[in-house]
Amino acid sequence: MKNLTLVFIALIAALNFTACTDDDGFTFTAKPDPEGVVFTNSTLETYNLMASSSDNLAERFVWNEVDFGVQTPVNYEIQGATTESFETFSVIGVGTQTNLPVTVGNMLSLAREAGLDNDPLTPEPNTGMIYFRVRAYVGADAGNVVEQFSDALAISVTLPEAEEEEEIQLPQIFVVGNFLTGGGYGSDWTPADAVPLAASAEGNTDYEGFVFVNSDTPELKFLPTNESFDGDYGDTGENNGDFSGTIEQEGEVNAGTPDGTGGYYLINVDTEALTYAMTKTSWGIIGNATPTGWDSDTDMVYDPATKIWSLTLDLTEQEAPDNGIKFRANDAWDLNIGDNDADGTMEFGGQNIGIPEDGNYTITLDLSNPRQYKYSITKN
């Protein structure tokens, strides 16, 4: 997971159209946003695509809000293509939010269109590039549309050899409950919108993930799949919302949080030991590259729309691993994340992250993909 931040300058379409007219004759004219459409999320160096994990989140694309200067919602469309020219493309999703999750299956479909395969007898047949872009537009019919496009985002993808696939697939369970709407995940108590937790390896039952449990009175359950409530796990307590730290599948109640309140939680579940733990977290950075050094944290802010923690501040040049910054939770060292070997892969308790030069930086921390945590450090 490389700390690459991609910034794309939009193509500005010089189009105007009448968006709406009120009874007094006022006319709102849509005009392209001079800021354009810009991707703001970081991406991995390469995405490994496995058919067995097609439903898993591969990436959450995030971009800025576009202002066409009219009182009508702006629609956003993510397009995927096998060539940078987008002569032909697939529409991955459409909506009014400025982010969209893209699954492994979405990327896998494009990779196969591009001619990639996983035949081990062919030299490197399974690595190539696919492309994404955002279309922002207002207007409904073909004659009354003003639109802008981001630059093409090139993504490197790899299809593992068929015999390797089962060895590297991480099992998942899912958290469902009355927090899904408030947390920005979807509809409450809907298995398809449940939040995944991932095990450390195939055959292991130690599931982990971060979940924004945004509810005043949290209630949740753990599902073996995100298709139904069959085989669901709940708390062993007597009342819905109890937290005992133990789970069962028969006679269970809806689980709660340790203090009965919502928050951004690290959730650990062991379906063999029938235990679970929930640690409420609030994230910040610390280090001698920050204005307060190693004495105190600088708090980050969580955005439920993008599922990302972020902040902007001045940093000084520092060389890792002895210096730099780290991410930590709750102003304490009990839960901290770094980057061993400066390879972009985040580890709990990992090494400090270096800062290449003095400047003002935007820092992001993305914990939304279980056990595939990433960050970005971008000089402004």
Short mmCIF file of C-alpha atoms in Angstrom, two decimals:
data_model
loop_
_atom_site.label_atom_id
_atom_site.label_comp_id
_atom_site.label_asym_id
_atom_site.label_seq_id
_atom_site.Cartn_x
_atom_site.Cartn_y
_atom_site.Cartn_z
CA MET A 1 0.00 0.00 0.00
CA LYS A 2 2.07 2.93 -1.25
CA ASN A 3 1.52 6.42 0.03
CA LEU A 4 0.81 7.67 -3.43
CA THR A 5 -1.61 10.58 -3.71
CA LEU A 6 -2.97 11.11 -7.18
CA VAL A 7 -4.14 14.56 -8.18
CA PHE A 8 -5.87 14.97 -11.47
CA ILE A 9 -6.68 18.22 -13.29
CA ALA A 10 -10.15 18.17 -14.80
CA LEU A 11 -10.99 18.75 -18.43
CA ILE A 12 -13.29 21.77 -18.44
CA ALA A 13 -16.15 21.62 -20.94
CA ALA A 14 -17.06 25.07 -22.24
CA LEU A 15 -20.78 24.46 -22.22
CA ASN A 16 -23.72 26.44 -20.84
CA PHE A 17 -27.35 25.54 -20.56
CA THR A 18 -30.50 26.73 -18.84
CA ALA A 19 -30.91 24.52 -15.75
CA CYS A 20 -34.15 25.92 -14.37
CA THR A 21 -36.36 28.96 -14.52
CA ASP A 22 -38.60 30.14 -11.67
CA ASP A 23 -41.89 31.98 -11.93
CA ASP A 24 -40.19 35.41 -11.73
CA GLY A 25 -38.08 34.73 -14.81
CA PHE A 26 -34.76 34.14 -13.03
CA THR A 27 -32.55 31.82 -15.05
CA PHE A 28 -29.80 29.68 -13.54
CA THR A 29 -27.07 28.90 -16.02
CA ALA A 30 -24.80 25.94 -15.37
CA LYS A 31 -21.12 26.72 -15.79
CA PRO A 32 -18.13 24.40 -15.47
CA ASP A 33 -16.35 24.53 -12.11
CA PRO A 34 -12.91 26.15 -12.59
CA GLU A 35 -11.52 23.73 -9.99
CA GLY A 36 -12.62 20.76 -12.09
CA VAL A 37 -12.96 17.15 -10.90
CA VAL A 38 -10.01 15.91 -8.86
CA PHE A 39 -9.41 12.48 -7.30
CA THR A 40 -8.30 12.91 -3.68
CA ASN A 41 -7.72 9.32 -2.49
CA SER A 42 -4.42 7.47 -2.53
CA THR A 43 -4.19 4.13 -4.34
CA LEU A 44 -2.19 0.95 -4.02
CA GLU A 45 0.83 0.30 -6.21
CA THR A 46 -0.84 -2.88 -7.52
CA TYR A 47 -4.21 -4.50 -6.83
CA ASN A 48 -4.29 -8.31 -6.60
CA LEU A 49 -7.59 -9.51 -8.03
CA MET A 50 -9.02 -12.87 -6.99
CA ALA A 51 -12.33 -14.22 -8.24
CA SER A 52 -13.09 -15.70 -4.81
CA SER A 53 -13.09 -12.20 -3.29
CA SER A 54 -15.12 -10.48 -6.03
CA ASP A 55 -17.55 -8.95 -3.53
CA ASN A 56 -14.79 -7.43 -1.39
CA LEU A 57 -13.93 -3.75 -1.46
CA ALA A 58 -10.92 -3.08 -3.71
CA GLU A 59 -10.86 0.70 -3.48
CA ARG A 60 -13.03 3.62 -2.47
CA PHE A 61 -12.58 6.39 -5.03
CA VAL A 62 -12.98 9.88 -3.56
CA TRP A 63 -13.14 13.23 -5.35
CA ASN A 64 -13.97 16.86 -4.68
CA GLU A 65 -17.46 18.36 -4.84
CA VAL A 66 -18.05 20.10 -8.17
CA ASP A 67 -19.99 23.38 -8.31
CA PHE A 68 -21.78 24.14 -11.57
CA GLY A 69 -23.42 27.22 -10.05
CA VAL A 70 -26.99 25.92 -10.26
CA GLN A 71 -29.57 24.95 -7.68
CA THR A 72 -29.82 21.33 -8.74
CA PRO A 73 -27.98 18.23 -7.50
CA VAL A 74 -24.74 17.32 -9.25
CA ASN A 75 -24.53 13.70 -10.40
CA TYR A 76 -21.28 11.77 -10.42
CA GLU A 77 -20.52 8.77 -12.58
CA ILE A 78 -17.48 6.50 -12.19
CA GLN A 79 -16.38 5.07 -15.52
CA GLY A 80 -13.97 2.19 -16.01
CA ALA A 81 -12.07 1.44 -19.21
CA THR A 82 -9.31 -0.74 -20.60
CA THR A 83 -7.64 2.16 -22.42
CA GLU A 84 -6.75 5.66 -21.32
CA SER A 85 -8.72 7.16 -24.22
CA PHE A 86 -12.06 5.83 -22.87
CA GLU A 87 -13.27 5.14 -26.40
CA THR A 88 -15.38 2.46 -24.76
CA PHE A 89 -16.08 2.24 -21.04
CA SER A 90 -18.27 0.66 -18.37
CA VAL A 91 -20.28 2.68 -15.86
CA ILE A 92 -19.30 1.39 -12.41
CA GLY A 93 -21.73 3.51 -10.41
CA VAL A 94 -23.76 6.74 -10.36
CA GLY A 95 -24.83 8.93 -7.45
CA THR A 96 -24.73 12.35 -5.83
CA GLN A 97 -22.07 11.55 -3.22
CA THR A 98 -18.40 12.35 -3.81
CA ASN A 99 -17.15 8.82 -3.23
CA LEU A 100 -17.85 5.36 -4.59
CA PRO A 101 -16.69 1.90 -3.48
CA VAL A 102 -15.29 -0.27 -6.28
CA THR A 103 -15.20 -4.02 -5.73
CA VAL A 104 -12.62 -6.58 -6.72
CA GLY A 105 -15.24 -7.89 -9.15
CA ASN A 106 -15.52 -4.47 -10.84
CA MET A 107 -11.77 -4.38 -11.42
CA LEU A 108 -11.62 -8.05 -12.38
CA SER A 109 -14.21 -7.53 -15.10
CA LEU A 110 -12.18 -4.70 -16.62
CA ALA A 111 -8.95 -6.72 -16.33
CA ARG A 112 -10.48 -9.56 -18.30
CA GLU A 113 -11.77 -7.14 -20.94
CA ALA A 114 -8.17 -5.91 -21.23
CA GLY A 115 -7.06 -9.48 -22.03
CA LEU A 116 -5.48 -10.38 -18.70
CA ASP A 117 -5.65 -13.99 -17.54
CA ASN A 118 -4.04 -16.20 -14.91
CA ASP A 119 -2.53 -18.89 -17.11
CA PRO A 120 0.78 -19.79 -15.37
CA LEU A 121 2.24 -21.04 -18.67
CA THR A 122 2.20 -17.56 -20.24
CA PRO A 123 4.97 -15.14 -19.16
CA GLU A 124 3.40 -12.39 -17.02
CA PRO A 125 -0.05 -12.64 -18.62
CA ASN A 126 -1.74 -11.45 -15.48
CA THR A 127 -0.44 -7.91 -14.92
CA GLY A 128 -1.69 -4.80 -16.70
CA MET A 129 -3.39 -1.43 -16.44
CA ILE A 130 -7.03 -0.43 -16.21
CA TYR A 131 -8.39 3.12 -16.01
CA PHE A 132 -11.03 5.05 -14.09
CA ARG A 133 -12.39 8.57 -14.32
CA VAL A 134 -15.19 10.64 -12.78
CA ARG A 135 -17.87 12.33 -14.85
CA ALA A 136 -19.65 15.18 -13.03
CA TYR A 137 -22.77 16.50 -14.71
CA VAL A 138 -26.04 18.37 -14.36
CA GLY A 139 -29.01 18.07 -16.67
CA ALA A 140 -31.11 15.09 -17.67
CA ASP A 141 -31.51 14.94 -21.43
CA ALA A 142 -28.83 14.87 -24.10
CA GLY A 143 -29.42 18.46 -25.19
CA ASN A 144 -29.25 19.99 -21.70
CA VAL A 145 -26.18 18.48 -20.07
CA VAL A 146 -23.13 20.29 -18.73
CA GLU A 147 -20.39 17.88 -17.72
CA GLN A 148 -16.77 17.71 -16.58
CA PHE A 149 -14.37 14.78 -16.48
CA SER A 150 -11.40 14.02 -14.30
CA ASP A 151 -8.17 12.87 -15.86
CA ALA A 152 -7.84 9.12 -16.26
CA LEU A 153 -6.64 7.31 -13.13
CA ALA A 154 -4.34 4.45 -14.15
CA ILE A 155 -4.53 1.38 -11.87
CA SER A 156 -2.09 -1.52 -11.99
CA VAL A 157 -3.83 -4.87 -11.47
CA THR A 158 -2.57 -8.43 -11.10
CA LEU A 159 -4.46 -11.69 -11.42
CA PRO A 160 -2.74 -14.29 -9.19
CA GLU A 161 -2.09 -17.69 -10.70
CA ALA A 162 -5.07 -19.96 -10.18
CA GLU A 163 -3.30 -22.35 -7.80
CA GLU A 164 -2.17 -19.45 -5.57
CA GLU A 165 -5.57 -17.88 -5.15
CA GLU A 166 -6.90 -19.98 -2.29
CA GLU A 167 -3.68 -19.54 -0.30
CA ILE A 168 -3.96 -15.75 -0.05
CA GLN A 169 -7.71 -15.24 0.30
CA LEU A 170 -8.65 -13.79 3.70
CA PRO A 171 -11.89 -15.04 5.24
CA GLN A 172 -14.42 -12.41 6.27
CA ILE A 173 -17.39 -11.96 8.55
CA PHE A 174 -19.67 -8.92 8.59
CA VAL A 175 -21.05 -6.49 11.18
CA VAL A 176 -24.70 -5.49 10.80
CA GLY A 177 -26.84 -3.32 13.06
CA ASN A 178 -28.69 -0.09 13.73
CA PHE A 179 -25.64 2.05 12.90
CA LEU A 180 -25.33 1.43 9.15
CA THR A 181 -27.33 4.48 8.08
CA GLY A 182 -25.70 6.83 10.57
CA GLY A 183 -22.27 5.46 9.75
CA GLY A 184 -22.65 6.06 6.02
CA TYR A 185 -22.66 2.36 5.08
CA GLY A 186 -26.23 1.89 3.86
CA SER A 187 -29.52 0.79 5.42
CA ASP A 188 -29.77 -0.39 9.03
CA TRP A 189 -29.93 -4.16 9.59
CA THR A 190 -29.30 -4.89 5.90
CA PRO A 191 -26.83 -7.77 5.38
CA ALA A 192 -25.74 -6.50 1.95
CA ASP A 193 -24.60 -3.22 3.58
CA ALA A 194 -22.83 -4.88 6.52
CA VAL A 195 -19.22 -3.90 7.26
CA PRO A 196 -16.52 -6.57 6.70
CA LEU A 197 -13.98 -7.84 9.22
CA ALA A 198 -11.05 -9.93 7.95
CA ALA A 199 -9.13 -12.84 9.48
CA SER A 200 -5.34 -12.82 9.60
CA ALA A 201 -5.03 -15.81 7.23
CA GLU A 202 -6.95 -18.62 5.57
CA GLY A 203 -8.20 -21.04 8.21
CA ASN A 204 -7.91 -18.51 11.06
CA THR A 205 -10.90 -17.23 13.01
CA ASP A 206 -9.43 -13.98 14.40
CA TYR A 207 -11.43 -11.33 12.56
CA GLU A 208 -10.54 -7.63 12.71
CA GLY A 209 -11.71 -4.32 11.30
CA PHE A 210 -12.66 -0.72 12.05
CA VAL A 211 -16.34 0.26 12.10
CA PHE A 212 -18.01 3.63 12.66
CA VAL A 213 -20.81 2.62 15.04
CA ASN A 214 -22.76 5.86 14.75
CA SER A 215 -25.75 5.26 17.01
CA ASP A 216 -26.83 6.65 20.39
CA THR A 217 -27.94 3.16 21.46
CA PRO A 218 -25.78 0.73 19.45
CA GLU A 219 -27.02 -2.76 18.62
CA LEU A 220 -25.25 -5.13 16.24
CA LYS A 221 -24.63 -8.72 15.20
CA PHE A 222 -21.93 -10.64 13.36
CA LEU A 223 -22.82 -12.48 10.14
CA PRO A 224 -20.93 -15.33 8.43
CA THR A 225 -21.90 -13.81 5.05
CA ASN A 226 -23.38 -10.54 3.86
CA GLU A 227 -26.29 -12.30 2.20
CA SER A 228 -28.57 -13.20 5.12
CA PHE A 229 -28.85 -13.58 8.90
CA ASP A 230 -28.32 -17.35 8.70
CA GLY A 231 -25.83 -18.43 11.36
CA ASP A 232 -25.59 -14.97 12.92
CA TYR A 233 -23.71 -14.37 16.18
CA GLY A 234 -25.02 -12.19 19.00
CA ASP A 235 -24.18 -11.45 22.62
CA THR A 236 -24.71 -14.00 25.39
CA GLY A 237 -26.40 -11.39 27.60
CA GLU A 238 -30.06 -11.07 28.50
CA ASN A 239 -31.07 -7.84 26.75
CA ASN A 240 -30.46 -6.26 23.35
CA GLY A 241 -27.49 -3.90 23.57
CA ASP A 242 -25.68 -5.94 26.24
CA PHE A 243 -21.91 -6.28 26.00
CA SER A 244 -20.46 -9.37 27.65
CA GLY A 245 -17.48 -9.99 25.37
CA THR A 246 -18.83 -13.42 24.44
CA ILE A 247 -21.02 -14.50 21.53
CA GLU A 248 -23.33 -17.37 20.62
CA GLN A 249 -25.54 -18.40 17.70
CA GLU A 250 -28.57 -19.74 19.57
CA GLY A 251 -30.63 -17.69 22.04
CA GLU A 252 -28.44 -14.63 21.46
CA VAL A 253 -29.37 -10.97 21.82
CA ASN A 254 -28.13 -8.02 19.80
CA ALA A 255 -24.65 -7.06 20.95
CA GLY A 256 -23.81 -3.59 22.20
CA THR A 257 -20.66 -1.56 22.88
CA PRO A 258 -18.69 -1.68 26.16
CA ASP A 259 -19.99 1.68 27.41
CA GLY A 260 -23.28 1.66 25.52
CA THR A 261 -22.30 4.58 23.28
CA GLY A 262 -21.36 4.96 19.64
CA GLY A 263 -17.98 5.78 18.15
CA TYR A 264 -15.24 4.64 15.78
CA TYR A 265 -14.35 1.12 16.97
CA LEU A 266 -11.65 -1.43 16.34
CA ILE A 267 -13.63 -4.69 16.49
CA ASN A 268 -12.02 -8.08 17.10
CA VAL A 269 -14.08 -11.27 16.87
CA ASP A 270 -12.98 -14.89 17.34
CA THR A 271 -15.66 -17.26 16.07
CA GLU A 272 -13.88 -20.29 17.52
CA ALA A 273 -13.27 -18.90 21.00
CA LEU A 274 -16.70 -17.17 20.77
CA THR A 275 -15.33 -13.86 22.04
CA TYR A 276 -15.37 -10.28 20.83
CA ALA A 277 -13.79 -6.98 21.85
CA MET A 278 -14.51 -3.39 20.86
CA THR A 279 -12.01 -0.55 21.34
CA LYS A 280 -13.28 2.99 20.77
CA THR A 281 -10.67 5.04 18.92
CA SER A 282 -9.96 8.62 17.90
CA TRP A 283 -6.86 9.03 15.73
CA GLY A 284 -4.05 11.55 15.54
CA ILE A 285 -0.40 11.82 14.56
CA ILE A 286 2.63 12.27 16.79
CA GLY A 287 6.34 12.68 16.16
CA ASN A 288 9.25 15.08 15.96
CA ALA A 289 8.13 16.14 12.48
CA THR A 290 4.98 17.72 14.01
CA PRO A 291 4.74 21.08 15.80
CA THR A 292 4.26 19.40 19.20
CA GLY A 293 6.96 16.74 18.72
CA TRP A 294 6.72 13.55 20.73
CA ASP A 295 4.96 15.34 23.60
CA SER A 296 1.39 15.26 22.29
CA ASP A 297 -0.81 14.20 19.38
CA THR A 298 -2.32 16.38 16.66
CA ASP A 299 -5.89 15.16 16.23
CA MET A 300 -7.27 13.99 12.91
CA VAL A 301 -10.89 14.41 11.75
CA TYR A 302 -13.04 11.54 10.50
CA ASP A 303 -15.28 11.95 7.45
CA PRO A 304 -18.04 9.29 7.35
CA ALA A 305 -18.70 10.05 3.66
CA THR A 306 -15.18 9.07 2.59
CA LYS A 307 -14.39 6.73 5.55
CA ILE A 308 -11.06 8.56 5.95
CA TRP A 309 -9.29 10.37 8.81
CA SER A 310 -7.37 13.49 7.75
CA LEU A 311 -5.65 16.71 8.82
CA THR A 312 -3.47 19.42 7.33
CA LEU A 313 -0.50 20.93 9.16
CA ASP A 314 3.14 21.99 8.85
CA LEU A 315 5.74 19.22 9.11
CA THR A 316 9.53 19.35 9.25
CA GLU A 317 11.95 17.12 7.39
CA GLN A 318 12.75 13.96 9.37
CA GLU A 319 14.35 10.67 8.41
CA ALA A 320 12.81 7.33 9.39
CA PRO A 321 13.00 5.01 11.21
CA ASP A 322 14.44 6.96 14.14
CA ASN A 323 12.44 10.12 13.40
CA GLY A 324 9.28 11.21 11.65
CA ILE A 325 5.64 10.57 12.57
CA LYS A 326 3.32 7.76 13.62
CA PHE A 327 -0.43 7.35 13.81
CA ARG A 328 -1.85 6.52 17.22
CA ALA A 329 -5.24 6.25 18.89
CA ASN A 330 -6.60 7.90 22.00
CA ASP A 331 -3.43 9.90 22.75
CA ALA A 332 -1.72 6.72 23.95
CA TRP A 333 0.74 4.11 22.69
CA ASP A 334 -1.55 1.12 23.30
CA LEU A 335 -2.75 1.29 19.69
CA ASN A 336 -0.41 2.81 17.11
CA ILE A 337 0.32 2.20 13.42
CA GLY A 338 3.53 2.75 11.46
CA ASP A 339 5.21 1.60 8.28
CA ASN A 340 8.00 -0.98 8.50
CA ASP A 341 10.64 -0.75 5.79
CA ALA A 342 8.94 2.36 4.31
CA ASP A 343 7.10 0.12 1.85
CA GLY A 344 3.66 1.71 2.19
CA THR A 345 2.28 -1.27 4.14
CA MET A 346 0.94 -0.30 7.58
CA GLU A 347 1.55 -2.39 10.67
CA PHE A 348 0.39 -2.07 14.26
CA GLY A 349 3.43 -0.95 16.23
CA GLY A 350 5.33 -0.33 12.98
CA GLN A 351 8.26 2.01 12.42
CA ASN A 352 8.14 5.80 12.18
CA ILE A 353 7.24 7.37 8.83
CA GLY A 354 9.76 9.86 7.42
CA ILE A 355 9.00 13.31 6.01
CA PRO A 356 11.07 14.20 2.91
CA GLU A 357 11.19 17.99 3.39
CA ASP A 358 9.73 20.89 5.35
CA GLY A 359 6.30 22.03 4.25
CA ASN A 360 2.57 22.07 4.71
CA TYR A 361 1.07 18.58 4.28
CA THR A 362 -2.31 16.90 4.12
CA ILE A 363 -2.22 13.53 5.86
CA THR A 364 -4.89 10.84 5.50
CA LEU A 365 -5.46 7.54 7.27
CA ASP A 366 -7.79 4.98 5.67
CA LEU A 367 -8.78 2.12 7.98
CA SER A 368 -11.93 1.15 6.06
CA ASN A 369 -10.51 -1.96 4.35
CA PRO A 370 -9.84 -4.59 7.06
CA ARG A 371 -6.15 -5.58 7.40
CA GLN A 372 -5.31 -3.48 4.33
CA TYR A 373 -4.83 -0.12 6.04
CA LYS A 374 -3.17 2.73 4.17
CA TYR A 375 -2.16 6.35 4.49
CA SER A 376 -1.07 9.29 2.36
CA ILE A 377 1.18 12.27 3.07
CA THR A 378 0.85 14.96 0.41
CA LYS A 379 2.70 18.25 0.30
CA ASN A 380 0.36 21.16 -0.48
#
